[in-house]
Every structure is written in C-alpha cells, then in structure tokens.
C-alpha cells in the first residue's frame, strides 16, 4: 500500500469519525433540548393550574367577604344576601375544578395546601349559608352577629392563611430560588 492510498484511507476514516462525533453531538444536543422543552411545558402547565386555582379561591373568598359585609351592614337586605349566596355557590364548581387540576399537577404539598384552602373557604361558606337560613327563619340578625361574628371572622382569617399557604407553596415549586422571600402575612406581622 503506497502512502497516497494510506493517506486517502486515513482521510476517509477521519471524515467518518468526524461525522459520527457530529451526529452523536447533535443527538445529545437534541436530547438536552427535548428535556428542557418538557420541563418548560410542565412548568407552564403547573403555572396555569396554580394560577387558576388561586384565582378561583380568591374570587370565592372575596364573594364571601362581600356577603359577610352585607350581614354586618346596618341596612340589611335579604335580596342582596340571596344574590351573594348564589354567587358564592356558583363559584364552588370553579374551585373544585381548579383544585382538581392542581391535584393532577402536584406535588403533594401544593395539592394538600389547595385542598385545605378549599375546605376553609367552604367552611366559611357553610357558616354564612347557615346564618342566612337562621335569619330567614326569624332569628334576630343583630343577636346572631353578636354571638357568631367572631367565628366568621376567625374563619375568614383561616381562609386568608390557607390561601396564602397555597400560593406560597406554588411559588416554592415554580421559583425554588425565592425561598427566603417573605409572605404577605410575614409582611403584615412586622408592621
């Protein structure tokens, strides 16, 4: 074998080796890109589920706060109470769907926080519905407020705490680098 042939074979071998290395690099790069895209899509799905759940919980909480304000108002209006109760009841399904989506996305700590927040919201809803039934049945609203208002306000604080716990858990999952950031309740207590 002469040197020209040997040089040609080495050149072909080098070309093949370069092609194999290039193909392996391209496949490795594609795998890394694919994994990054999957993680990005998972983060996006979680963000959407968490956002929808927080929105549903906050909307229902705000509707119940408005209902509680109607009960506390000096100008109590039974029609306004009925309207607010319907609004609160209509939001129950949205909260259930949103918590279900969070249950699918996980992780367990966030799911648990979403479920507890939904239960706290429902507990306040039941208390206000019972109040309406009592007032409609002839019970004195002022007496009811004097004996029961502190419990409703405690339920409202529990709702706030549970919803804040849920949103804090969501942030931990979505932005793990923000672990030391104070929560809203942490800011409130410092004042």
PDB file of N, CA, C and O in Angstrom, residues 27-60:
ATOM      1  N   UNK A  27     -27.332  14.497  18.406  1.00  0.00           N
ATOM      2  CA  UNK A  27     -28.327  13.718  19.161  1.00  0.00           C
ATOM      3  C   UNK A  27     -28.326  14.107  20.635  1.00  0.00           C
ATOM      4  O   UNK A  27     -29.382  14.238  21.253  1.00  0.00           O
ATOM      5  N   UNK A  28     -27.144  14.297  21.209  1.00  0.00           N
ATOM      6  CA  UNK A  28     -27.051  14.723  22.608  1.00  0.00           C
ATOM      7  C   UNK A  28     -27.678  16.084  22.817  1.00  0.00           C
ATOM      8  O   UNK A  28     -28.408  16.315  23.779  1.00  0.00           O
ATOM      9  N   UNK A  29     -27.393  16.975  21.895  1.00  0.00           N
ATOM     10  CA  UNK A  29     -27.976  18.313  21.974  1.00  0.00           C
ATOM     11  C   UNK A  29     -29.497  18.265  21.838  1.00  0.00           C
ATOM     12  O   UNK A  29     -30.215  18.963  22.560  1.00  0.00           O
ATOM     13  N   UNK A  30     -29.972  17.423  20.925  1.00  0.00           N
ATOM     14  CA  UNK A  30     -31.425  17.279  20.743  1.00  0.00           C
ATOM     15  C   UNK A  30     -32.067  16.719  22.000  1.00  0.00           C
ATOM     16  O   UNK A  30     -33.160  17.152  22.399  1.00  0.00           O
ATOM     17  N   UNK A  31     -31.405  15.770  22.646  1.00  0.00           N
ATOM     18  CA  UNK A  31     -31.944  15.188  23.880  1.00  0.00           C
ATOM     19  C   UNK A  31     -32.028  16.241  24.979  1.00  0.00           C
ATOM     20  O   UNK A  31     -33.035  16.358  25.669  1.00  0.00           O
ATOM     21  N   UNK A  32     -30.971  17.016  25.125  1.00  0.00           N
ATOM     22  CA  UNK A  32     -30.960  18.075  26.143  1.00  0.00           C
ATOM     23  C   UNK A  32     -32.049  19.100  25.847  1.00  0.00           C
ATOM     24  O   UNK A  32     -32.783  19.518  26.746  1.00  0.00           O
ATOM     25  N   UNK A  33     -32.175  19.483  24.603  1.00  0.00           N
ATOM     26  CA  UNK A  33     -33.206  20.449  24.209  1.00  0.00           C
ATOM     27  C   UNK A  33     -34.593  19.878  24.458  1.00  0.00           C
ATOM     28  O   UNK A  33     -35.484  20.582  24.959  1.00  0.00           O
ATOM     29  N   UNK A  34     -34.773  18.607  24.148  1.00  0.00           N
ATOM     30  CA  UNK A  34     -36.073  17.958  24.356  1.00  0.00           C
ATOM     31  C   UNK A  34     -36.432  17.937  25.838  1.00  0.00           C
ATOM     32  O   UNK A  34     -37.568  18.231  26.212  1.00  0.00           O
ATOM     33  N   UNK A  35     -35.472  17.581  26.683  1.00  0.00           N
ATOM     34  CA  UNK A  35     -35.727  17.564  28.130  1.00  0.00           C
ATOM     35  C   UNK A  35     -36.059  18.957  28.648  1.00  0.00           C
ATOM     36  O   UNK A  35     -36.949  19.124  29.470  1.00  0.00           O
ATOM     37  N   UNK A  36     -35.344  19.945  28.151  1.00  0.00           N
ATOM     38  CA  UNK A  36     -35.614  21.326  28.570  1.00  0.00           C
ATOM     39  C   UNK A  36     -37.007  21.759  28.129  1.00  0.00           C
ATOM     40  O   UNK A  36     -37.727  22.426  28.885  1.00  0.00           O
ATOM     41  N   UNK A  37     -37.423  21.362  26.932  1.00  0.00           N
ATOM     42  CA  UNK A  37     -38.767  21.703  26.459  1.00  0.00           C
ATOM     43  C   UNK A  37     -39.834  21.019  27.302  1.00  0.00           C
ATOM     44  O   UNK A  37     -40.856  21.636  27.621  1.00  0.00           O
ATOM     45  N   UNK A  38     -39.594  19.765  27.672  1.00  0.00           N
ATOM     46  CA  UNK A  38     -40.551  19.044  28.510  1.00  0.00           C
ATOM     47  C   UNK A  38     -40.671  19.742  29.862  1.00  0.00           C
ATOM     48  O   UNK A  38     -41.778  19.953  30.367  1.00  0.00           O
ATOM     49  N   UNK A  39     -39.534  20.112  30.465  1.00  0.00           N
ATOM     50  CA  UNK A  39     -39.574  20.822  31.754  1.00  0.00           C
ATOM     51  C   UNK A  39     -40.303  22.150  31.629  1.00  0.00           C
ATOM     52  O   UNK A  39     -41.089  22.529  32.489  1.00  0.00           O
ATOM     53  N   UNK A  40     -40.060  22.860  30.541  1.00  0.00           N
ATOM     54  CA  UNK A  40     -40.720  24.145  30.312  1.00  0.00           C
ATOM     55  C   UNK A  40     -42.229  23.959  30.177  1.00  0.00           C
ATOM     56  O   UNK A  40     -43.003  24.731  30.756  1.00  0.00           O
ATOM     57  N   UNK A  41     -42.643  22.949  29.437  1.00  0.00           N
ATOM     58  CA  UNK A  41     -44.075  22.670  29.273  1.00  0.00           C
ATOM     59  C   UNK A  41     -44.713  22.262  30.604  1.00  0.00           C
ATOM     60  O   UNK A  41     -45.836  22.664  30.903  1.00  0.00           O
ATOM     61  N   UNK A  42     -44.007  21.459  31.406  1.00  0.00           N
ATOM     62  CA  UNK A  42     -44.527  21.074  32.720  1.00  0.00           C
ATOM     63  C   UNK A  42     -44.669  22.303  33.616  1.00  0.00           C
ATOM     64  O   UNK A  42     -45.673  22.444  34.315  1.00  0.00           O
ATOM     65  N   UNK A  43     -43.670  23.175  33.614  1.00  0.00           N
ATOM     66  CA  UNK A  43     -43.737  24.402  34.394  1.00  0.00           C
ATOM     67  C   UNK A  43     -44.909  25.264  33.948  1.00  0.00           C
ATOM     68  O   UNK A  43     -45.620  25.845  34.768  1.00  0.00           O
ATOM     69  N   UNK A  44     -45.113  25.341  32.639  1.00  0.00           N
ATOM     70  CA  UNK A  44     -46.214  26.148  32.101  1.00  0.00           C
ATOM     71  C   UNK A  44     -47.564  25.578  32.535  1.00  0.00           C
ATOM     72  O   UNK A  44     -48.454  26.325  32.961  1.00  0.00           O
ATOM     73  N   UNK A  45     -47.711  24.253  32.460  1.00  0.00           N
ATOM     74  CA  UNK A  45     -48.966  23.619  32.882  1.00  0.00           C
ATOM     75  C   UNK A  45     -49.196  23.830  34.371  1.00  0.00           C
ATOM     76  O   UNK A  45     -50.320  24.131  34.799  1.00  0.00           O
ATOM     77  N   UNK A  46     -48.155  23.683  35.176  1.00  0.00           N
ATOM     78  CA  UNK A  46     -48.294  23.921  36.619  1.00  0.00           C
ATOM     79  C   UNK A  46     -48.675  25.363  36.895  1.00  0.00           C
ATOM     80  O   UNK A  46     -49.552  25.647  37.689  1.00  0.00           O
ATOM     81  N   UNK A  47     -47.983  26.279  36.237  1.00  0.00           N
ATOM     82  CA  UNK A  47     -48.262  27.698  36.449  1.00  0.00           C
ATOM     83  C   UNK A  47     -49.724  28.015  36.130  1.00  0.00           C
ATOM     84  O   UNK A  47     -50.388  28.726  36.871  1.00  0.00           O
ATOM     85  N   UNK A  48     -50.230  27.466  35.043  1.00  0.00           N
ATOM     86  CA  UNK A  48     -51.628  27.706  34.662  1.00  0.00           C
ATOM     87  C   UNK A  48     -52.586  27.090  35.684  1.00  0.00           C
ATOM     88  O   UNK A  48     -53.569  27.725  36.074  1.00  0.00           O
ATOM     89  N   UNK A  49     -52.309  25.867  36.119  1.00  0.00           N
ATOM     90  CA  UNK A  49     -53.180  25.216  37.103  1.00  0.00           C
ATOM     91  C   UNK A  49     -53.157  25.968  38.434  1.00  0.00           C
ATOM     92  O   UNK A  49     -54.199  26.210  39.046  1.00  0.00           O
ATOM     93  N   UNK A  50     -51.967  26.327  38.882  1.00  0.00           N
ATOM     94  CA  UNK A  50     -51.841  27.048  40.152  1.00  0.00           C
ATOM     95  C   UNK A  50     -52.521  28.411  40.075  1.00  0.00           C
ATOM     96  O   UNK A  50     -53.210  28.825  41.014  1.00  0.00           O
ATOM     97  N   UNK A  51     -52.327  29.088  38.972  1.00  0.00           N
ATOM     98  CA  UNK A  51     -52.928  30.409  38.798  1.00  0.00           C
ATOM     99  C   UNK A  51     -54.450  30.325  38.790  1.00  0.00           C
ATOM    100  O   UNK A  51     -55.129  31.130  39.444  1.00  0.00           O
ATOM    101  N   UNK A  52     -54.994  29.356  38.072  1.00  0.00           N
ATOM    102  CA  UNK A  52     -56.453  29.193  38.021  1.00  0.00           C
ATOM    103  C   UNK A  52     -57.008  28.867  39.399  1.00  0.00           C
ATOM    104  O   UNK A  52     -58.059  29.383  39.791  1.00  0.00           O
ATOM    105  N   UNK A  53     -56.301  28.043  40.144  1.00  0.00           N
ATOM    106  CA  UNK A  53     -56.771  27.673  41.487  1.00  0.00           C
ATOM    107  C   UNK A  53     -56.726  28.885  42.425  1.00  0.00           C
ATOM    108  O   UNK A  53     -57.691  29.141  43.149  1.00  0.00           O
ATOM    109  N   UNK A  54     -55.624  29.604  42.410  1.00  0.00           N
ATOM    110  CA  UNK A  54     -55.527  30.785  43.272  1.00  0.00           C
ATOM    111  C   UNK A  54     -56.595  31.805  42.919  1.00  0.00           C
ATOM    112  O   UNK A  54     -57.232  32.387  43.807  1.00  0.00           O
ATOM    113  N   UNK A  55     -56.835  31.988  41.636  1.00  0.00           N
ATOM    114  CA  UNK A  55     -57.858  32.936  41.191  1.00  0.00           C
ATOM    115  C   UNK A  55     -59.236  32.509  41.674  1.00  0.00           C
ATOM    116  O   UNK A  55     -60.014  33.335  42.174  1.00  0.00           O
ATOM    117  N   UNK A  56     -59.556  31.222  41.536  1.00  0.00           N
ATOM    118  CA  UNK A  56     -60.866  30.722  41.971  1.00  0.00           C
ATOM    119  C   UNK A  56     -61.027  30.852  43.479  1.00  0.00           C
ATOM    120  O   UNK A  56     -62.086  31.271  43.970  1.00  0.00           O
ATOM    121  N   UNK A  57     -59.989  30.512  44.237  1.00  0.00           N
ATOM    122  CA  UNK A  57     -60.060  30.626  45.695  1.00  0.00           C
ATOM    123  C   UNK A  57     -60.228  32.077  46.127  1.00  0.00           C
ATOM    124  O   UNK A  57     -61.048  32.382  47.001  1.00  0.00           O
ATOM    125  N   UNK A  58     -59.464  32.963  45.520  1.00  0.00           N
ATOM    126  CA  UNK A  58     -59.554  34.378  45.883  1.00  0.00           C
ATOM    127  C   UNK A  58     -60.893  34.989  45.492  1.00  0.00           C
ATOM    128  O   UNK A  58     -61.455  35.797  46.245  1.00  0.00           O
ATOM    129  N   UNK A  59     -61.424  34.589  44.343  1.00  0.00           N
ATOM    130  CA  UNK A  59     -62.733  35.113  43.923  1.00  0.00           C
ATOM    131  C   UNK A  59     -63.822  34.665  44.891  1.00  0.00           C
ATOM    132  O   UNK A  59     -64.698  35.459  45.259  1.00  0.00           O
ATOM    133  N   UNK A  60     -63.761  33.408  45.304  1.00  0.00           N
ATOM    134  CA  UNK A  60     -64.775  32.912  46.244  1.00  0.00           C
ATOM    135  C   UNK A  60     -64.606  33.568  47.612  1.00  0.00           C
ATOM    136  O   UNK A  60     -65.590  33.922  48.265  1.00  0.00           O
TER     137      UNK A  60
END
